[in-house]
PDB file of N, CA and C in Angstrom:
ATOM      1  N   MET K 709      -3.043 141.173 102.998  1.00 90.00           N
ATOM      2  CA  MET K 709      -2.170 140.872 101.886  1.00 90.00           C
ATOM      3  C   MET K 709      -1.094 141.954 101.772  1.00 90.00           C
ATOM      4  N   GLU K 710       0.136 141.533 101.546  1.00 95.00           N
ATOM      5  CA  GLU K 710       1.236 142.464 101.340  1.00 95.00           C
ATOM      6  C   GLU K 710       1.030 143.208 100.024  1.00 95.00           C
ATOM      7  N   LYS K 711       1.308 144.514 100.047  1.00 97.00           N
ATOM      8  CA  LYS K 711       1.168 145.271  98.802  1.00 97.00           C
ATOM      9  C   LYS K 711       2.142 146.425  98.770  1.00 97.00           C
ATOM     10  N   VAL K 712       2.325 146.926  97.546  1.00 97.00           N
ATOM     11  CA  VAL K 712       3.178 148.085  97.341  1.00 97.00           C
ATOM     12  C   VAL K 712       2.493 148.982  96.313  1.00 97.00           C
ATOM     13  N   VAL K 713       2.479 150.277  96.599  1.00 97.00           N
ATOM     14  CA  VAL K 713       1.911 151.264  95.687  1.00 97.00           C
ATOM     15  C   VAL K 713       2.927 152.382  95.531  1.00 97.00           C
ATOM     16  N   PHE K 714       2.810 153.118  94.442  1.00 97.00           N
ATOM     17  CA  PHE K 714       3.736 154.222  94.220  1.00 97.00           C
ATOM     18  C   PHE K 714       3.081 155.254  93.326  1.00 97.00           C
ATOM     19  N   ASP K 715       3.661 156.454  93.373  1.00 96.00           N
ATOM     20  CA  ASP K 715       3.290 157.514  92.442  1.00 96.00           C
ATOM     21  C   ASP K 715       4.593 158.188  92.033  1.00 96.00           C
ATOM     22  N   GLU K 716       4.524 159.357  91.482  1.00 95.00           N
ATOM     23  CA  GLU K 716       5.734 160.029  90.995  1.00 95.00           C
ATOM     24  C   GLU K 716       6.653 160.506  92.106  1.00 95.00           C
ATOM     25  N   SER K 717       6.144 160.613  93.344  1.00 95.00           N
ATOM     26  CA  SER K 717       6.999 161.131  94.411  1.00 95.00           C
ATOM     27  C   SER K 717       7.420 160.083  95.435  1.00 95.00           C
ATOM     28  N   LYS K 718       6.625 159.006  95.618  1.00 95.00           N
ATOM     29  CA  LYS K 718       6.972 158.073  96.684  1.00 95.00           C
ATOM     30  C   LYS K 718       6.513 156.643  96.403  1.00 95.00           C
ATOM     31  N   ILE K 719       7.066 155.729  97.206  1.00 96.00           N
ATOM     32  CA  ILE K 719       6.721 154.314  97.202  1.00 96.00           C
ATOM     33  C   ILE K 719       6.224 154.001  98.608  1.00 96.00           C
ATOM     34  N   ILE K 720       5.124 153.251  98.712  1.00 96.00           N
ATOM     35  CA  ILE K 720       4.624 152.839 100.024  1.00 96.00           C
ATOM     36  C   ILE K 720       4.488 151.326 100.039  1.00 96.00           C
ATOM     37  N   HIS K 721       5.209 150.691 100.974  1.00 96.00           N
ATOM     38  CA  HIS K 721       5.147 149.237 101.144  1.00 96.00           C
ATOM     39  C   HIS K 721       4.307 148.938 102.373  1.00 96.00           C
ATOM     40  N   SER K 722       3.278 148.103 102.196  1.00 96.00           N
ATOM     41  CA  SER K 722       2.434 147.654 103.299  1.00 96.00           C
ATOM     42  C   SER K 722       2.725 146.177 103.532  1.00 96.00           C
ATOM     43  N   PRO K 723       3.576 145.858 104.523  1.00 93.00           N
ATOM     44  CA  PRO K 723       3.926 144.460 104.774  1.00 93.00           C
ATOM     45  C   PRO K 723       2.761 143.693 105.397  1.00 93.00           C
ATOM     46  N   LEU K 724       2.914 142.373 105.470  1.00 91.00           N
ATOM     47  CA  LEU K 724       1.880 141.549 106.099  1.00 91.00           C
ATOM     48  C   LEU K 724       1.678 141.949 107.556  1.00 91.00           C
ATOM     49  N   ARG K 725       2.793 142.235 108.242  1.00 90.00           N
ATOM     50  CA  ARG K 725       2.728 142.665 109.645  1.00 90.00           C
ATOM     51  C   ARG K 725       3.529 143.949 109.791  1.00 90.00           C
ATOM     52  N   GLY K 726       3.094 144.795 110.668  1.00 89.00           N
ATOM     53  CA  GLY K 726       3.843 146.023 110.924  1.00 89.00           C
ATOM     54  C   GLY K 726       3.277 147.212 110.172  1.00 89.00           C
ATOM     55  N   GLU K 727       3.953 148.321 110.352  1.00 93.00           N
ATOM     56  CA  GLU K 727       3.499 149.580 109.773  1.00 93.00           C
ATOM     57  C   GLU K 727       3.993 149.756 108.346  1.00 93.00           C
ATOM     58  N   ASP K 728       3.280 150.583 107.597  1.00 95.00           N
ATOM     59  CA  ASP K 728       3.691 150.911 106.237  1.00 95.00           C
ATOM     60  C   ASP K 728       5.050 151.601 106.255  1.00 95.00           C
ATOM     61  N   ILE K 729       5.827 151.364 105.208  1.00 93.00           N
ATOM     62  CA  ILE K 729       7.123 152.003 105.037  1.00 93.00           C
ATOM     63  C   ILE K 729       7.038 152.855 103.775  1.00 93.00           C
ATOM     64  N   GLU K 730       7.398 154.126 103.916  1.00 92.00           N
ATOM     65  CA  GLU K 730       7.302 155.066 102.793  1.00 92.00           C
ATOM     66  C   GLU K 730       8.687 155.548 102.385  1.00 92.00           C
ATOM     67  N   PHE K 731       8.948 155.508 101.084  1.00 89.00           N
ATOM     68  CA  PHE K 731      10.183 156.019 100.512  1.00 89.00           C
ATOM     69  C   PHE K 731       9.845 157.102  99.511  1.00 89.00           C
ATOM     70  N   HIS K 732      10.588 158.176  99.533  1.00 93.00           N
ATOM     71  CA  HIS K 732      10.504 159.151  98.456  1.00 93.00           C
ATOM     72  C   HIS K 732      11.511 158.719  97.402  1.00 93.00           C
ATOM     73  N   TRP K 733      11.123 158.783  96.146  1.00 94.00           N
ATOM     74  CA  TRP K 733      12.021 158.376  95.064  1.00 94.00           C
ATOM     75  C   TRP K 733      13.375 159.074  95.189  1.00 94.00           C
ATOM     76  N   ALA K 734      13.364 160.336  95.588  1.00 93.00           N
ATOM     77  CA  ALA K 734      14.607 161.104  95.701  1.00 93.00           C
ATOM     78  C   ALA K 734      15.549 160.530  96.760  1.00 93.00           C
ATOM     79  N   ASP K 735      15.003 159.815  97.755  1.00 94.00           N
ATOM     80  CA  ASP K 735      15.818 159.235  98.826  1.00 94.00           C
ATOM     81  C   ASP K 735      16.303 157.827  98.506  1.00 94.00           C
ATOM     82  N   LEU K 736      15.733 157.198  97.503  1.00 95.00           N
ATOM     83  CA  LEU K 736      16.092 155.818  97.176  1.00 95.00           C
ATOM     84  C   LEU K 736      17.558 155.756  96.770  1.00 95.00           C
ATOM     85  N   CYS K 737      18.340 154.897  97.434  1.00 95.00           N
ATOM     86  CA  CYS K 737      19.777 154.803  97.177  1.00 95.00           C
ATOM     87  C   CYS K 737      20.188 153.459  96.590  1.00 95.00           C
ATOM     88  N   GLU K 738      19.416 152.402  96.880  1.00 96.00           N
ATOM     89  CA  GLU K 738      19.837 151.085  96.425  1.00 96.00           C
ATOM     90  C   GLU K 738      18.628 150.168  96.231  1.00 96.00           C
ATOM     91  N   VAL K 739      18.717 149.343  95.184  1.00 97.00           N
ATOM     92  CA  VAL K 739      17.727 148.305  94.919  1.00 97.00           C
ATOM     93  C   VAL K 739      18.488 146.995  94.762  1.00 97.00           C
ATOM     94  N   SER K 740      18.106 145.999  95.541  1.00 97.00           N
ATOM     95  CA  SER K 740      18.755 144.700  95.421  1.00 97.00           C
ATOM     96  C   SER K 740      17.710 143.594  95.511  1.00 97.00           C
ATOM     97  N   ILE K 741      18.155 142.390  95.189  1.00 96.00           N
ATOM     98  CA  ILE K 741      17.296 141.205  95.253  1.00 96.00           C
ATOM     99  C   ILE K 741      17.924 140.243  96.241  1.00 96.00           C
ATOM    100  N   GLU K 742      17.100 139.695  97.139  1.00 95.00           N
ATOM    101  CA  GLU K 742      17.534 138.621  98.025  1.00 95.00           C
ATOM    102  C   GLU K 742      16.803 137.357  97.617  1.00 95.00           C
ATOM    103  N   THR K 743      17.558 136.279  97.490  1.00 93.00           N
ATOM    104  CA  THR K 743      16.958 134.984  97.192  1.00 93.00           C
ATOM    105  C   THR K 743      17.190 134.055  98.379  1.00 93.00           C
ATOM    106  N   THR K 744      16.312 133.076  98.530  1.00 89.00           N
ATOM    107  CA  THR K 744      16.471 132.084  99.594  1.00 89.00           C
ATOM    108  C   THR K 744      16.431 130.684  98.984  1.00 89.00           C
ATOM    109  N   ASP K 745      16.727 129.725  99.796  1.00 88.00           N
ATOM    110  CA  ASP K 745      16.663 128.328  99.360  1.00 88.00           C
ATOM    111  C   ASP K 745      15.337 127.683  99.755  1.00 88.00           C
ATOM    112  N   GLN K 746      14.317 128.488 100.030  1.00 80.00           N
ATOM    113  CA  GLN K 746      13.029 127.992 100.526  1.00 80.00           C
ATOM    114  C   GLN K 746      12.026 127.617  99.443  1.00 80.00           C
ATOM    115  N   GLY K 747      12.274 128.002  98.177  1.00 68.00           N
ATOM    116  CA  GLY K 747      11.330 127.731  97.089  1.00 68.00           C
ATOM    117  C   GLY K 747      11.307 126.267  96.727  1.00 68.00           C
ATOM    118  N   PRO K 748      10.448 125.829  95.890  1.00 69.00           N
ATOM    119  CA  PRO K 748       9.553 126.645  95.078  1.00 69.00           C
ATOM    120  C   PRO K 748       8.144 126.790  95.653  1.00 69.00           C
ATOM    121  N   PHE K 749       7.891 126.204  96.832  1.00 70.00           N
ATOM    122  CA  PHE K 749       6.524 126.218  97.352  1.00 70.00           C
ATOM    123  C   PHE K 749       6.194 127.463  98.167  1.00 70.00           C
ATOM    124  N   VAL K 750       7.199 128.243  98.512  1.00 70.00           N
ATOM    125  CA  VAL K 750       6.991 129.545  99.151  1.00 70.00           C
ATOM    126  C   VAL K 750       7.809 130.567  98.371  1.00 70.00           C
ATOM    127  N   ASP K 751       7.438 131.830  98.497  1.00 78.00           N
ATOM    128  CA  ASP K 751       8.167 132.879  97.779  1.00 78.00           C
ATOM    129  C   ASP K 751       9.612 132.890  98.260  1.00 78.00           C
ATOM    130  N   ASP K 752      10.529 132.871  97.321  1.00 82.00           N
ATOM    131  CA  ASP K 752      11.949 132.853  97.673  1.00 82.00           C
ATOM    132  C   ASP K 752      12.735 133.976  97.004  1.00 82.00           C
ATOM    133  N   VAL K 753      12.020 135.005  96.533  1.00 91.00           N
ATOM    134  CA  VAL K 753      12.658 136.170  95.915  1.00 91.00           C
ATOM    135  C   VAL K 753      12.061 137.430  96.548  1.00 91.00           C
ATOM    136  N   PHE K 754      12.943 138.293  97.049  1.00 94.00           N
ATOM    137  CA  PHE K 754      12.508 139.524  97.710  1.00 94.00           C
ATOM    138  C   PHE K 754      13.288 140.701  97.153  1.00 94.00           C
ATOM    139  N   TRP K 755      12.602 141.812  96.988  1.00 96.00           N
ATOM    140  CA  TRP K 755      13.211 143.053  96.521  1.00 96.00           C
ATOM    141  C   TRP K 755      13.483 143.918  97.734  1.00 96.00           C
ATOM    142  N   VAL K 756      14.705 144.413  97.853  1.00 96.00           N
ATOM    143  CA  VAL K 756      15.095 145.241  98.987  1.00 96.00           C
ATOM    144  C   VAL K 756      15.359 146.648  98.477  1.00 96.00           C
ATOM    145  N   LEU K 757      14.635 147.603  99.042  1.00 96.00           N
ATOM    146  CA  LEU K 757      14.806 149.019  98.723  1.00 96.00           C
ATOM    147  C   LEU K 757      15.427 149.693  99.938  1.00 96.00           C
ATOM    148  N   ALA K 758      16.421 150.539  99.711  1.00 95.00           N
ATOM    149  CA  ALA K 758      17.089 151.221 100.817  1.00 95.00           C
ATOM    150  C   ALA K 758      17.318 152.679 100.472  1.00 95.00           C
ATOM    151  N   GLY K 759      17.246 153.510 101.500  1.00 91.00           N
ATOM    152  CA  GLY K 759      17.518 154.931 101.336  1.00 91.00           C
ATOM    153  C   GLY K 759      16.833 155.755 102.393  1.00 91.00           C
ATOM    154  N   GLY K 760      17.325 156.932 102.622  1.00 86.00           N
ATOM    155  CA  GLY K 760      16.721 157.821 103.597  1.00 86.00           C
ATOM    156  C   GLY K 760      16.739 157.254 105.009  1.00 86.00           C
ATOM    157  N   GLY K 761      17.736 156.406 105.307  1.00 89.00           N
ATOM    158  CA  GLY K 761      17.840 155.831 106.641  1.00 89.00           C
ATOM    159  C   GLY K 761      16.897 154.674 106.901  1.00 89.00           C
ATOM    160  N   ARG K 762      16.269 154.141 105.867  1.00 89.00           N
ATOM    161  CA  ARG K 762      15.342 153.025 106.062  1.00 89.00           C
ATOM    162  C   ARG K 762      15.474 152.032 104.926  1.00 89.00           C
ATOM    163  N   PHE K 763      14.881 150.865 105.115  1.00 90.00           N
ATOM    164  CA  PHE K 763      14.852 149.870 104.056  1.00 90.00           C
ATOM    165  C   PHE K 763      13.583 149.048 104.192  1.00 90.00           C
ATOM    166  N   CYS K 764      13.211 148.394 103.112  1.00 91.00           N
ATOM    167  CA  CYS K 764      12.101 147.453 103.181  1.00 91.00           C
ATOM    168  C   CYS K 764      12.419 146.255 102.294  1.00 91.00           C
ATOM    169  N   ARG K 765      11.829 145.141 102.650  1.00 94.00           N
ATOM    170  CA  ARG K 765      12.014 143.867 101.942  1.00 94.00           C
ATOM    171  C   ARG K 765      10.638 143.458 101.434  1.00 94.00           C
ATOM    172  N   ILE K 766      10.472 143.492 100.120  1.00 96.00           N
ATOM    173  CA  ILE K 766       9.160 143.277  99.505  1.00 96.00           C
ATOM    174  C   ILE K 766       9.149 141.935  98.780  1.00 96.00           C
ATOM    175  N   SER K 767       8.168 141.118  99.107  1.00 94.00           N
ATOM    176  CA  SER K 767       8.011 139.832  98.438  1.00 94.00           C
ATOM    177  C   SER K 767       7.727 140.053  96.957  1.00 94.00           C
ATOM    178  N   SER K 768       8.296 139.207  96.114  1.00 92.00           N
ATOM    179  CA  SER K 768       8.025 139.330  94.681  1.00 92.00           C
ATOM    180  C   SER K 768       6.559 139.048  94.366  1.00 92.00           C
ATOM    181  N   ASN K 769       5.847 138.428  95.311  1.00 92.00           N
ATOM    182  CA  ASN K 769       4.418 138.144  95.129  1.00 92.00           C
ATOM    183  C   ASN K 769       3.518 139.248  95.660  1.00 92.00           C
ATOM    184  N   ALA K 770       4.089 140.317  96.215  1.00 96.00           N
ATOM    185  CA  ALA K 770       3.282 141.407  96.775  1.00 96.00           C
ATOM    186  C   ALA K 770       2.416 142.036  95.688  1.00 96.00           C
ATOM    187  N   GLU K 771       1.199 142.365  96.064  1.00 97.00           N
ATOM    188  CA  GLU K 771       0.302 143.057  95.129  1.00 97.00           C
ATOM    189  C   GLU K 771       0.948 144.376  94.707  1.00 97.00           C
ATOM    190  N   GLY K 772       0.995 144.651  93.420  1.00 97.00           N
ATOM    191  CA  GLY K 772       1.575 145.880  92.893  1.00 97.00           C
ATOM    192  C   GLY K 772       3.058 145.778  92.558  1.00 97.00           C
ATOM    193  N   MET K 773       3.685 144.643  92.896  1.00 95.00           N
ATOM    194  CA  MET K 773       5.127 144.515  92.666  1.00 95.00           C
ATOM    195  C   MET K 773       5.471 144.518  91.181  1.00 95.00           C
ATOM    196  N   GLU K 774       4.643 143.918  90.359  1.00 94.00           N
ATOM    197  CA  GLU K 774       4.926 143.870  88.920  1.00 94.00           C
ATOM    198  C   GLU K 774       5.028 145.279  88.330  1.00 94.00           C
ATOM    199  N   LYS K 775       4.112 146.155  88.712  1.00 97.00           N
ATOM    200  CA  LYS K 775       4.151 147.542  88.210  1.00 97.00           C
ATOM    201  C   LYS K 775       5.352 148.297  88.767  1.00 97.00           C
ATOM    202  N   LEU K 776       5.673 148.035  90.053  1.00 96.00           N
ATOM    203  CA  LEU K 776       6.837 148.697  90.634  1.00 96.00           C
ATOM    204  C   LEU K 776       8.116 148.246  89.929  1.00 96.00           C
ATOM    205  N   LEU K 777       8.208 146.975  89.569  1.00 94.00           N
ATOM    206  CA  LEU K 777       9.397 146.482  88.860  1.00 94.00           C
ATOM    207  C   LEU K 777       9.588 147.196  87.535  1.00 94.00           C
ATOM    208  N   GLU K 778       8.496 147.455  86.843  1.00 95.00           N
ATOM    209  CA  GLU K 778       8.601 148.204  85.588  1.00 95.00           C
ATOM    210  C   GLU K 778       9.207 149.583  85.849  1.00 95.00           C
ATOM    211  N   LYS K 779       8.747 150.233  86.904  1.00 96.00           N
ATOM    212  CA  LYS K 779       9.238 151.569  87.248  1.00 96.00           C
ATOM    213  C   LYS K 779      10.697 151.522  87.700  1.00 96.00           C
ATOM    214  N   LEU K 780      11.048 150.531  88.534  1.00 96.00           N
ATOM    215  CA  LEU K 780      12.436 150.397  88.986  1.00 96.00           C
ATOM    216  C   LEU K 780      13.368 150.168  87.801  1.00 96.00           C
ATOM    217  N   GLY K 781      12.898 149.427  86.818  1.00 95.00           N
ATOM    218  CA  GLY K 781      13.696 149.150  85.628  1.00 95.00           C
ATOM    219  C   GLY K 781      14.032 150.384  84.824  1.00 95.00           C
ATOM    220  N   GLU K 782      13.344 151.492  85.078  1.00 95.00           N
ATOM    221  CA  GLU K 782      13.609 152.751  84.392  1.00 95.00           C
ATOM    222  C   GLU K 782      14.683 153.590  85.087  1.00 95.00           C
ATOM    223  N   LEU K 783      15.141 153.144  86.274  1.00 95.00           N
ATOM    224  CA  LEU K 783      16.187 153.887  86.974  1.00 95.00           C
ATOM    225  C   LEU K 783      17.460 153.898  86.118  1.00 95.00           C
ATOM    226  N   PRO K 784      18.202 155.008  86.106  1.00 94.00           N
ATOM    227  CA  PRO K 784      19.426 155.073  85.302  1.00 94.00           C
ATOM    228  C   PRO K 784      20.414 153.991  85.726  1.00 94.00           C
ATOM    229  N   ASP K 785      20.920 153.243  84.751  1.00 94.00           N
ATOM    230  CA  ASP K 785      21.902 152.185  84.987  1.00 94.00           C
ATOM    231  C   ASP K 785      21.367 150.999  85.787  1.00 94.00           C
ATOM    232  N   PHE K 786      20.050 150.812  85.831  1.00 96.00           N
ATOM    233  CA  PHE K 786      19.479 149.618  86.467  1.00 96.00           C
ATOM    234  C   PHE K 786      20.002 148.396  85.708  1.00 96.00           C
ATOM    235  N   ASP K 787      20.505 147.405  86.430  1.00 96.00           N
ATOM    236  CA  ASP K 787      21.142 146.244  85.808  1.00 96.00           C
ATOM    237  C   ASP K 787      20.140 145.100  85.619  1.00 96.00           C
ATOM    238  N   HIS K 788      19.542 145.039  84.444  1.00 95.00           N
ATOM    239  CA  HIS K 788      18.550 144.009  84.143  1.00 95.00           C
ATOM    240  C   HIS K 788      19.184 142.619  84.078  1.00 95.00           C
ATOM    241  N   GLN K 789      20.449 142.551  83.718  1.00 95.00           N
ATOM    242  CA  GLN K 789      21.142 141.255  83.655  1.00 95.00           C
ATOM    243  C   GLN K 789      21.238 140.630  85.048  1.00 95.00           C
ATOM    244  N   VAL K 790      21.469 141.449  86.065  1.00 95.00           N
ATOM    245  CA  VAL K 790      21.533 140.951  87.441  1.00 95.00           C
ATOM    246  C   VAL K 790      20.190 140.336  87.838  1.00 95.00           C
ATOM    247  N   VAL K 791      19.102 140.955  87.414  1.00 94.00           N
ATOM    248  CA  VAL K 791      17.760 140.424  87.712  1.00 94.00           C
ATOM    249  C   VAL K 791      17.610 139.039  87.099  1.00 94.00           C
ATOM    250  N   ILE K 792      18.034 138.881  85.858  1.00 92.00           N
ATOM    251  CA  ILE K 792      17.930 137.582  85.178  1.00 92.00           C
ATOM    252  C   ILE K 792      18.724 136.525  85.933  1.00 92.00           C
ATOM    253  N   VAL K 793      19.931 136.868  86.338  1.00 94.00           N
ATOM    254  CA  VAL K 793      20.764 135.924  87.089  1.00 94.00           C
ATOM    255  C   VAL K 793      20.101 135.569  88.417  1.00 94.00           C
ATOM    256  N   ALA K 794      19.630 136.576  89.149  1.00 92.00           N
ATOM    257  CA  ALA K 794      19.017 136.340  90.460  1.00 92.00           C
ATOM    258  C   ALA K 794      17.804 135.423  90.369  1.00 92.00           C
ATOM    259  N   MET K 795      17.020 135.568  89.319  1.00 87.00           N
ATOM    260  CA  MET K 795      15.813 134.754  89.184  1.00 87.00           C
ATOM    261  C   MET K 795      16.121 133.284  88.920  1.00 87.00           C
ATOM    262  N   SER K 796      17.355 132.972  88.564  1.00 86.00           N
ATOM    263  CA  SER K 796      17.717 131.585  88.283  1.00 86.00           C
ATOM    264  C   SER K 796      18.426 130.918  89.463  1.00 86.00           C
ATOM    265  N   VAL K 797      18.591 131.647  90.564  1.00 86.00           N
ATOM    266  CA  VAL K 797      19.320 131.140  91.726  1.00 86.00           C
ATOM    267  C   VAL K 797      18.347 130.529  92.735  1.00 86.00           C
ATOM    268  N   ALA K 798      18.743 129.389  93.301  1.00 85.00           N
ATOM    269  CA  ALA K 798      17.896 128.716  94.299  1.00 85.00           C
ATOM    270  C   ALA K 798      18.623 128.587  95.635  1.00 85.00           C
ATOM    271  N   THR K 799      19.501 129.551  95.925  1.00 88.00           N
ATOM    272  CA  THR K 799      20.252 129.548  97.170  1.00 88.00           C
ATOM    273  C   THR K 799      20.046 130.883  97.883  1.00 88.00           C
ATOM    274  N   ASN K 800      20.602 130.992  99.086  1.00 93.00           N
ATOM    275  CA  ASN K 800      20.559 132.248  99.830  1.00 93.00           C
ATOM    276  C   ASN K 800      21.618 133.180  99.254  1.00 93.00           C
ATOM    277  N   ALA K 801      21.184 134.256  98.636  1.00 94.00           N
ATOM    278  CA  ALA K 801      22.127 135.173  97.992  1.00 94.00           C
ATOM    279  C   ALA K 801      21.527 136.573  97.913  1.00 94.00           C
ATOM    280  N   ARG K 802      22.391 137.554  97.632  1.00 95.00           N
ATOM    281  CA  ARG K 802      21.961 138.948  97.469  1.00 95.00           C
ATOM    282  C   ARG K 802      22.590 139.510  96.207  1.00 95.00           C
ATOM    283  N   PHE K 803      21.791 140.238  95.434  1.00 96.00           N
ATOM    284  CA  PHE K 803      22.230 140.787  94.148  1.00 96.00           C
ATOM    285  C   PHE K 803      21.885 142.264  94.087  1.00 96.00           C
ATOM    286  N   GLU K 804      22.878 143.101  93.833  1.00 97.00           N
ATOM    287  CA  GLU K 804      22.644 144.541  93.709  1.00 97.00           C
ATOM    288  C   GLU K 804      22.247 144.855  92.267  1.00 97.00           C
ATOM    289  N   CYS K 805      21.072 145.433  92.092  1.00 96.00           N
ATOM    290  CA  CYS K 805      20.562 145.785  90.764  1.00 96.00           C
ATOM    291  C   CYS K 805      20.807 147.242  90.412  1.00 96.00           C
ATOM    292  N   TRP K 806      20.834 148.086  91.433  1.00 97.00           N
ATOM    293  CA  TRP K 806      20.968 149.513  91.178  1.00 97.00           C
ATOM    294  C   TRP K 806      21.479 150.207  92.427  1.00 97.00           C
ATOM    295  N   LYS K 807      22.348 151.172  92.214  1.00 96.00           N
ATOM    296  CA  LYS K 807      22.835 152.017  93.298  1.00 96.00           C
ATOM    297  C   LYS K 807      22.889 153.435  92.772  1.00 96.00           C
ATOM    298  N   LYS K 808      22.415 154.367  93.568  1.00 93.00           N
ATOM    299  CA  LYS K 808      22.408 155.780  93.176  1.00 93.00           C
ATOM    300  C   LYS K 808      23.823 156.243  92.881  1.00 93.00           C
ATOM    301  N   GLN K 809      23.981 156.931  91.785  1.00 85.00           N
ATOM    302  CA  GLN K 809      25.292 157.451  91.377  1.00 85.00           C
ATOM    303  C   GLN K 809      25.818 158.444  92.402  1.00 85.00           C
ATOM    304  N   GLY K 810      27.137 158.446  92.600  1.00 71.00           N
ATOM    305  CA  GLY K 810      27.761 159.426  93.470  1.00 71.00           C
ATOM    306  C   GLY K 810      27.823 159.036  94.933  1.00 71.00           C
ATOM    307  N   LEU K 811      27.340 157.833  95.288  1.00 58.00           N
ATOM    308  CA  LEU K 811      27.411 157.418  96.696  1.00 58.00           C
ATOM    309  C   LEU K 811      28.790 156.849  97.001  1.00 58.00           C
ATOM    310  N   VAL K 812      29.308 157.204  98.165  1.00 57.00           N
ATOM    311  CA  VAL K 812      30.599 156.702  98.602  1.00 57.00           C
ATOM    312  C   VAL K 812      30.349 155.618  99.641  1.00 57.00           C
ATOM    313  N   PRO K 813      30.920 154.405  99.453  1.00 55.00           N
ATOM    314  CA  PRO K 813      30.710 153.338 100.433  1.00 55.00           C
ATOM    315  C   PRO K 813      31.215 153.735 101.812  1.00 55.00           C
ATOM    316  N   VAL K 814      30.506 153.311 102.847  1.00 53.00           N
ATOM    317  CA  VAL K 814      30.898 153.586 104.224  1.00 53.00           C
ATOM    318  C   VAL K 814      31.712 152.400 104.715  1.00 53.00           C
ATOM    319  N   GLU K 815      32.917 152.677 105.166  1.00 53.00           N
ATOM    320  CA  GLU K 815      33.764 151.613 105.728  1.00 53.00           C
ATOM    321  C   GLU K 815      33.327 151.367 107.163  1.00 53.00           C
ATOM    322  N   GLY K 816      33.239 150.094 107.539  1.00 46.00           N
ATOM    323  CA  GLY K 816      32.748 149.841 108.883  1.00 46.00           C
ATOM    324  C   GLY K 816      33.496 148.896 109.659  1.00 46.00           C
TER     325      GLY K 816
END
């Protein structure tokens, strides 16, 4: 079963397949939501965490996700309105909920 656990210093995502992905809170740079058009019979909402040169995509049904969402919601300037909008979408889309202050976008 996919799960996510965290403490005051880090977040650990254990996906269904593959190795665990660990983030230190200090390295977290962005939190976004990806939605798909695959619902309602399969999970169609995923939380994407990025920072420290890595990212993970966590199913909204992952064990421990509810508690992590509470913690993510405490991030400074976390946009709860974006979460509400994302949860009502049934298409393939991406929504940025939070970005670490002071980051400069990389032009590519």
